[in-house]
PDB file of C-alpha atoms in Angstrom:
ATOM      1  CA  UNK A   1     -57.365 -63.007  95.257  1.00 55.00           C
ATOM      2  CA  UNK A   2     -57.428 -66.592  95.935  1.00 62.00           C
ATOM      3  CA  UNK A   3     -55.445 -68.302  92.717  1.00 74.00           C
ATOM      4  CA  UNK A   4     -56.877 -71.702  92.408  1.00 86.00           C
ATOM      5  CA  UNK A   5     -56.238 -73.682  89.140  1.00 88.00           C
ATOM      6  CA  UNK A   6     -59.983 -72.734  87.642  1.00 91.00           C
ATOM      7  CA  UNK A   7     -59.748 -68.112  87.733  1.00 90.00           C
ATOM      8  CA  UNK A   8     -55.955 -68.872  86.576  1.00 90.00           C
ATOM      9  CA  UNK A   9     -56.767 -70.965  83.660  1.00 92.00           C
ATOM     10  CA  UNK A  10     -59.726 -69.024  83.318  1.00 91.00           C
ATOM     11  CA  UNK A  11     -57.683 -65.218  82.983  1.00 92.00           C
ATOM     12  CA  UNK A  12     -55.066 -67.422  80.719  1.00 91.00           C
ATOM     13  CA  UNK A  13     -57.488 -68.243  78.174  1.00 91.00           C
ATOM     14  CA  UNK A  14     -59.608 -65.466  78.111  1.00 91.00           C
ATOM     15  CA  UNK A  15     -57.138 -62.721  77.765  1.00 90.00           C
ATOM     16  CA  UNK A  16     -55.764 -61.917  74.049  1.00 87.00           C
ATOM     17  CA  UNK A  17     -52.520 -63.198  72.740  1.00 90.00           C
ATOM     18  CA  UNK A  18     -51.290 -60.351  72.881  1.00 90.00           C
ATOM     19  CA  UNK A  19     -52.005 -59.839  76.455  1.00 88.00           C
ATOM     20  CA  UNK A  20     -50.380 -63.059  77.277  1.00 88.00           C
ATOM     21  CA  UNK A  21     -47.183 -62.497  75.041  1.00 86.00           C
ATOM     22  CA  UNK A  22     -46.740 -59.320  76.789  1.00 86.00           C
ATOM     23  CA  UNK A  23     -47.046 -60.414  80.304  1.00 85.00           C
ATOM     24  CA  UNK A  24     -45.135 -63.391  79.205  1.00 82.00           C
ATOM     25  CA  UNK A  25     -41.818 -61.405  78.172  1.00 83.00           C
ATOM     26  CA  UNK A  26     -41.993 -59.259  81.283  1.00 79.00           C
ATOM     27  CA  UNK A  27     -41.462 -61.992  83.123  1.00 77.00           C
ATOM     28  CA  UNK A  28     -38.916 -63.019  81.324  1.00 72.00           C
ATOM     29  CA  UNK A  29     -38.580 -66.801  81.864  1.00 69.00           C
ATOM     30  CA  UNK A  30     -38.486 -69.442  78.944  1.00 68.00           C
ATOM     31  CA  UNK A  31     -38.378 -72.682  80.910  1.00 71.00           C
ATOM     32  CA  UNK A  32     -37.278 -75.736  79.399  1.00 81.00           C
ATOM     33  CA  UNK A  33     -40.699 -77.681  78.810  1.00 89.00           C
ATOM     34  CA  UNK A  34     -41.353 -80.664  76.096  1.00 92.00           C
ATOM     35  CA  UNK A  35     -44.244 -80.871  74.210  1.00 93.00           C
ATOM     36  CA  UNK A  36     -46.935 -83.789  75.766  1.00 92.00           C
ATOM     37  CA  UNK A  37     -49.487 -83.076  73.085  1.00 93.00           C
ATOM     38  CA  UNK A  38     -48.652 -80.583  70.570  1.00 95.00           C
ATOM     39  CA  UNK A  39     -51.033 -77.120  70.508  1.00 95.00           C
ATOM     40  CA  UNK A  40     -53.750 -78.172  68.053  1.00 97.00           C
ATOM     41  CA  UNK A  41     -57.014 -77.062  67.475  1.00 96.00           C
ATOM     42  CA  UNK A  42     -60.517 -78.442  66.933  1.00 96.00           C
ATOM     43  CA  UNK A  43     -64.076 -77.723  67.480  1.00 96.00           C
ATOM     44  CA  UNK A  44     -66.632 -78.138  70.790  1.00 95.00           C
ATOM     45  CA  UNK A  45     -70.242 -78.108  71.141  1.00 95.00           C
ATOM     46  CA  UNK A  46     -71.156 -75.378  73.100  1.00 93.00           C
ATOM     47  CA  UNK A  47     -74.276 -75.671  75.243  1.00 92.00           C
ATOM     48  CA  UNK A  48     -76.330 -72.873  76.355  1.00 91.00           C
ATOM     49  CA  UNK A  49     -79.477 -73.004  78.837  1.00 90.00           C
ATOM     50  CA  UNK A  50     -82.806 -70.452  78.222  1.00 87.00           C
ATOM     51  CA  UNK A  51     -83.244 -68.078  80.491  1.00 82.00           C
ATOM     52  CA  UNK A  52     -80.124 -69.796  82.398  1.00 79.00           C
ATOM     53  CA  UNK A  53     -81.710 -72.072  84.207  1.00 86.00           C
ATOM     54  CA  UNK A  54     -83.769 -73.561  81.768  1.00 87.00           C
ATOM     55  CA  UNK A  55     -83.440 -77.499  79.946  1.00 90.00           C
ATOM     56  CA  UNK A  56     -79.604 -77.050  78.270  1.00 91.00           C
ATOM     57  CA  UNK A  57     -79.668 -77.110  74.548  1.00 93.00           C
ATOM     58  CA  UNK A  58     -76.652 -77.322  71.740  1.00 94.00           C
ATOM     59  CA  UNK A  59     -76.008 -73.702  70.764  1.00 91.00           C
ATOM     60  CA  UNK A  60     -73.137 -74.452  68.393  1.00 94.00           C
ATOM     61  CA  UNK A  61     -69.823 -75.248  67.853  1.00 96.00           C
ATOM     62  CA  UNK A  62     -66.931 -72.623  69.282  1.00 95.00           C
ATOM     63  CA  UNK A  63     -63.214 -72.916  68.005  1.00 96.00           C
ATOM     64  CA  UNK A  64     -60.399 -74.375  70.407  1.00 96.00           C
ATOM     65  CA  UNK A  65     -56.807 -74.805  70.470  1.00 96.00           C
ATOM     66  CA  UNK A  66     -55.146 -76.880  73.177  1.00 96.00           C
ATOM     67  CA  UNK A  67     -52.089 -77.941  74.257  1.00 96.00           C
ATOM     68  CA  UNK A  68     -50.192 -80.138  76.883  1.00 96.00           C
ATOM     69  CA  UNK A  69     -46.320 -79.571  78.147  1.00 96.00           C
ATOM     70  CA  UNK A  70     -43.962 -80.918  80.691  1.00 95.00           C
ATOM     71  CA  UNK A  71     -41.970 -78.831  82.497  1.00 93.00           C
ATOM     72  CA  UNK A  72     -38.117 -79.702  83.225  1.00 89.00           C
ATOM     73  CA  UNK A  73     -38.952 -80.526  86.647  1.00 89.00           C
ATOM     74  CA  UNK A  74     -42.255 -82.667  85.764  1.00 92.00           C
ATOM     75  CA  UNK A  75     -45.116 -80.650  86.258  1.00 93.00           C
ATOM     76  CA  UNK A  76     -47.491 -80.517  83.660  1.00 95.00           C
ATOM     77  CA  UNK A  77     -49.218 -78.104  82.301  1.00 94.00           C
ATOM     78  CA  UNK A  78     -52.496 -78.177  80.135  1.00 96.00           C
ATOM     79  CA  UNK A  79     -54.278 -75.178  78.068  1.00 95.00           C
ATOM     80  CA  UNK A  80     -57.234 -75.029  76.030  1.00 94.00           C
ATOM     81  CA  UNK A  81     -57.944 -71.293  74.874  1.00 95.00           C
ATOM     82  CA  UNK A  82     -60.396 -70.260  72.028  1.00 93.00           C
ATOM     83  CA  UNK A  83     -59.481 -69.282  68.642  1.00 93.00           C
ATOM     84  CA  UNK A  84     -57.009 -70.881  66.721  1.00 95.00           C
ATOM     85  CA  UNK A  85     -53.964 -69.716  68.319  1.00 94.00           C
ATOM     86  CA  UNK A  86     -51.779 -72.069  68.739  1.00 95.00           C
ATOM     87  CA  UNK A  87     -48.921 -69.829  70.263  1.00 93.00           C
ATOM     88  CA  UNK A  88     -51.367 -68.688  73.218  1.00 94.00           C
ATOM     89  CA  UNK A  89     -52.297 -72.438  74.040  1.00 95.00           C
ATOM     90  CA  UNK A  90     -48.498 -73.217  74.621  1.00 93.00           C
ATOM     91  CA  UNK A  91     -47.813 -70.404  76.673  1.00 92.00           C
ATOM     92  CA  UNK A  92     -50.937 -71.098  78.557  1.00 93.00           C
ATOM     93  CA  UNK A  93     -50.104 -74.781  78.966  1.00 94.00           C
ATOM     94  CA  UNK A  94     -46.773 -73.517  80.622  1.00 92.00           C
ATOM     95  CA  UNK A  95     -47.561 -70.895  82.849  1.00 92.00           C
ATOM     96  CA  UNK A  96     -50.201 -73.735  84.281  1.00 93.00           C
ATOM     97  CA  UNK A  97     -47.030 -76.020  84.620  1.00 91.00           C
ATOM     98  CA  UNK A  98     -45.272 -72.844  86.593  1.00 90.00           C
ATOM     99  CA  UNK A  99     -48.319 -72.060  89.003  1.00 91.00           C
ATOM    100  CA  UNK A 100     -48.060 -75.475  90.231  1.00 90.00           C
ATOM    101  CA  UNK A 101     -44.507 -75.004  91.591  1.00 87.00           C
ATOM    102  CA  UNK A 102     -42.010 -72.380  92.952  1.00 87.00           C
ATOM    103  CA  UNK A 103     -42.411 -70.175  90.231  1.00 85.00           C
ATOM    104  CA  UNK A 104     -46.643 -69.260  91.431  1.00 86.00           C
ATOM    105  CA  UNK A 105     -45.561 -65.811  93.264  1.00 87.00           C
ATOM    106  CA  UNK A 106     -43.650 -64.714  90.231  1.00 86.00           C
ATOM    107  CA  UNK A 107     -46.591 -65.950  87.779  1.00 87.00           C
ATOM    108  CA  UNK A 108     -49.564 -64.222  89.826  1.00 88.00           C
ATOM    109  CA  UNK A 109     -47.492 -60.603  90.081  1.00 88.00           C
ATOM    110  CA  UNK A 110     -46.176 -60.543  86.775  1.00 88.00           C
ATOM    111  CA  UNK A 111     -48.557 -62.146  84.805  1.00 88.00           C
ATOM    112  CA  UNK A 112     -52.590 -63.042  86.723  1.00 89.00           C
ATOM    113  CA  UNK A 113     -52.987 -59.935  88.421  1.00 91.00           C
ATOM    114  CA  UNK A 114     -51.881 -57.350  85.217  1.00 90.00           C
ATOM    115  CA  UNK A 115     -54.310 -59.784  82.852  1.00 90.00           C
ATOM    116  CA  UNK A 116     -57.163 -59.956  85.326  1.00 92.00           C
ATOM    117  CA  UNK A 117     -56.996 -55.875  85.814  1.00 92.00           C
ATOM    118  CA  UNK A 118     -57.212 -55.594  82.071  1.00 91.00           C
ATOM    119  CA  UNK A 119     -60.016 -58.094  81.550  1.00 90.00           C
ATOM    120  CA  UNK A 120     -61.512 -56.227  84.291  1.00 91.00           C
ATOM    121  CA  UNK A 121     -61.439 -52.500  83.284  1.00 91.00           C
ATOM    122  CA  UNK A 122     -62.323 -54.634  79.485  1.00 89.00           C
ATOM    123  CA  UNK A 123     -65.773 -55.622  81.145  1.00 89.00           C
ATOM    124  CA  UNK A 124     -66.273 -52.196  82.881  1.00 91.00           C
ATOM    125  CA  UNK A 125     -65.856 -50.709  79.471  1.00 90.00           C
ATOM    126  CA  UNK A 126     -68.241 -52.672  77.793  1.00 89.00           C
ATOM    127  CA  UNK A 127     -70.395 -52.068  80.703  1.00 88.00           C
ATOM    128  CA  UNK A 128     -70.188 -48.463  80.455  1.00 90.00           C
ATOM    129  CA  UNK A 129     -70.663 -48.321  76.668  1.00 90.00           C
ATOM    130  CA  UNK A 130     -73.840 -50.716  76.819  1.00 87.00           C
ATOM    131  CA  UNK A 131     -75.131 -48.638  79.602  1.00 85.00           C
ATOM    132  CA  UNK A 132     -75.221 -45.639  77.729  1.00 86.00           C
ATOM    133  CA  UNK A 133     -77.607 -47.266  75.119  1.00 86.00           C
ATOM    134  CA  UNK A 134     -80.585 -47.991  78.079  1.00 81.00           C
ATOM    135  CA  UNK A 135     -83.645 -46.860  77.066  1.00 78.00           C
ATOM    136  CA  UNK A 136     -85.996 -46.258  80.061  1.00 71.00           C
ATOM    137  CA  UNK A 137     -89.130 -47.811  78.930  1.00 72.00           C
ATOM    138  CA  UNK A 138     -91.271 -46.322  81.803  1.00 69.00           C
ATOM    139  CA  UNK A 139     -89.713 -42.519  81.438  1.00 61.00           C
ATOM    140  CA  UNK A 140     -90.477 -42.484  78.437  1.00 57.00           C
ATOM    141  CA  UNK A 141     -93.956 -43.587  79.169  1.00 57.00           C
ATOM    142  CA  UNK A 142     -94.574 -41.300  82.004  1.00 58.00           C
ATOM    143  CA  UNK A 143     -93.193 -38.256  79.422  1.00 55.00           C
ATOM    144  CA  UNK A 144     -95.418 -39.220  76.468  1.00 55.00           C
ATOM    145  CA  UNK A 145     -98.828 -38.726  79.244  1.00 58.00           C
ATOM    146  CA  UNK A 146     -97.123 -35.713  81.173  1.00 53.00           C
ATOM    147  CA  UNK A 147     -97.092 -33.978  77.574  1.00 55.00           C
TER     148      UNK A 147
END
């Protein structure tokens, strides 16, 4: 997969804490990084759009936590996960800081491509279990004339 700063950031925040704490200790760096802004968390507006391409409207306001570090070396890194987790938000913010240097290769194997295949069998599974709930509107009608 093609790692460009948007599907990193986007696996990052959308995986649990725990997921991220996990793949965090199995790579088993703690850089030396300084706080830029201090994980804190807030609330957005969320918009939403009817039909999904329809005039957007404000659906409500979602939960964030975000956070802003320098690395050692100067890179910064940024996070903004939902929730109020403000644990996940710094290790986000520095494993953004570490995909921007050396440290990317070690990052996307240890780290990207175990959260993405969780987030992925994750969908699947929801996929499967919401599948198995279809009704078949027009079997059923063809069964209730057949009878």
């Amino acid at each position: 997969m093609d790692w460009d700063r948007k599907a990193w950031m986007s696996i990052l925040s959308k995986a649990g804490l725990e997921a991220v704490l996990s793949a965090w200790s199995d790579l088993g760096l703690d850089l030396d990084h300084e706080e830029l802004r201090p994980a804190e968390t807030g609330l957005v507006m969320t918009r939403g759009r009817m039909g999904g391409t329809g005039d957007a409207f404000n659906l409500g306001e979602m939960t964030v936590t975000r956070c802003s570090v320098i690395l050692s070396d100067g890179r910064v890194g940024h996070a903004y996960v939902a929730g109020r987790s403000k644990e996940h938000a710094r290790i986000a913010a520095i494993l953004d800081g570490m995909m921007q240097g050396e440290e990317a290769g070690d990052v996307t194997a240890k780290v990207l491509e175990p959260l993405q295949a969780k987030l992925t069998e994750k969908r699947a599974a929801t996929a499967r279990k919401a599948a198995a709930t279809k009704v078949d509107f027009f079997a059923l009608s063809r069964s209730a004339k057949v009878k």
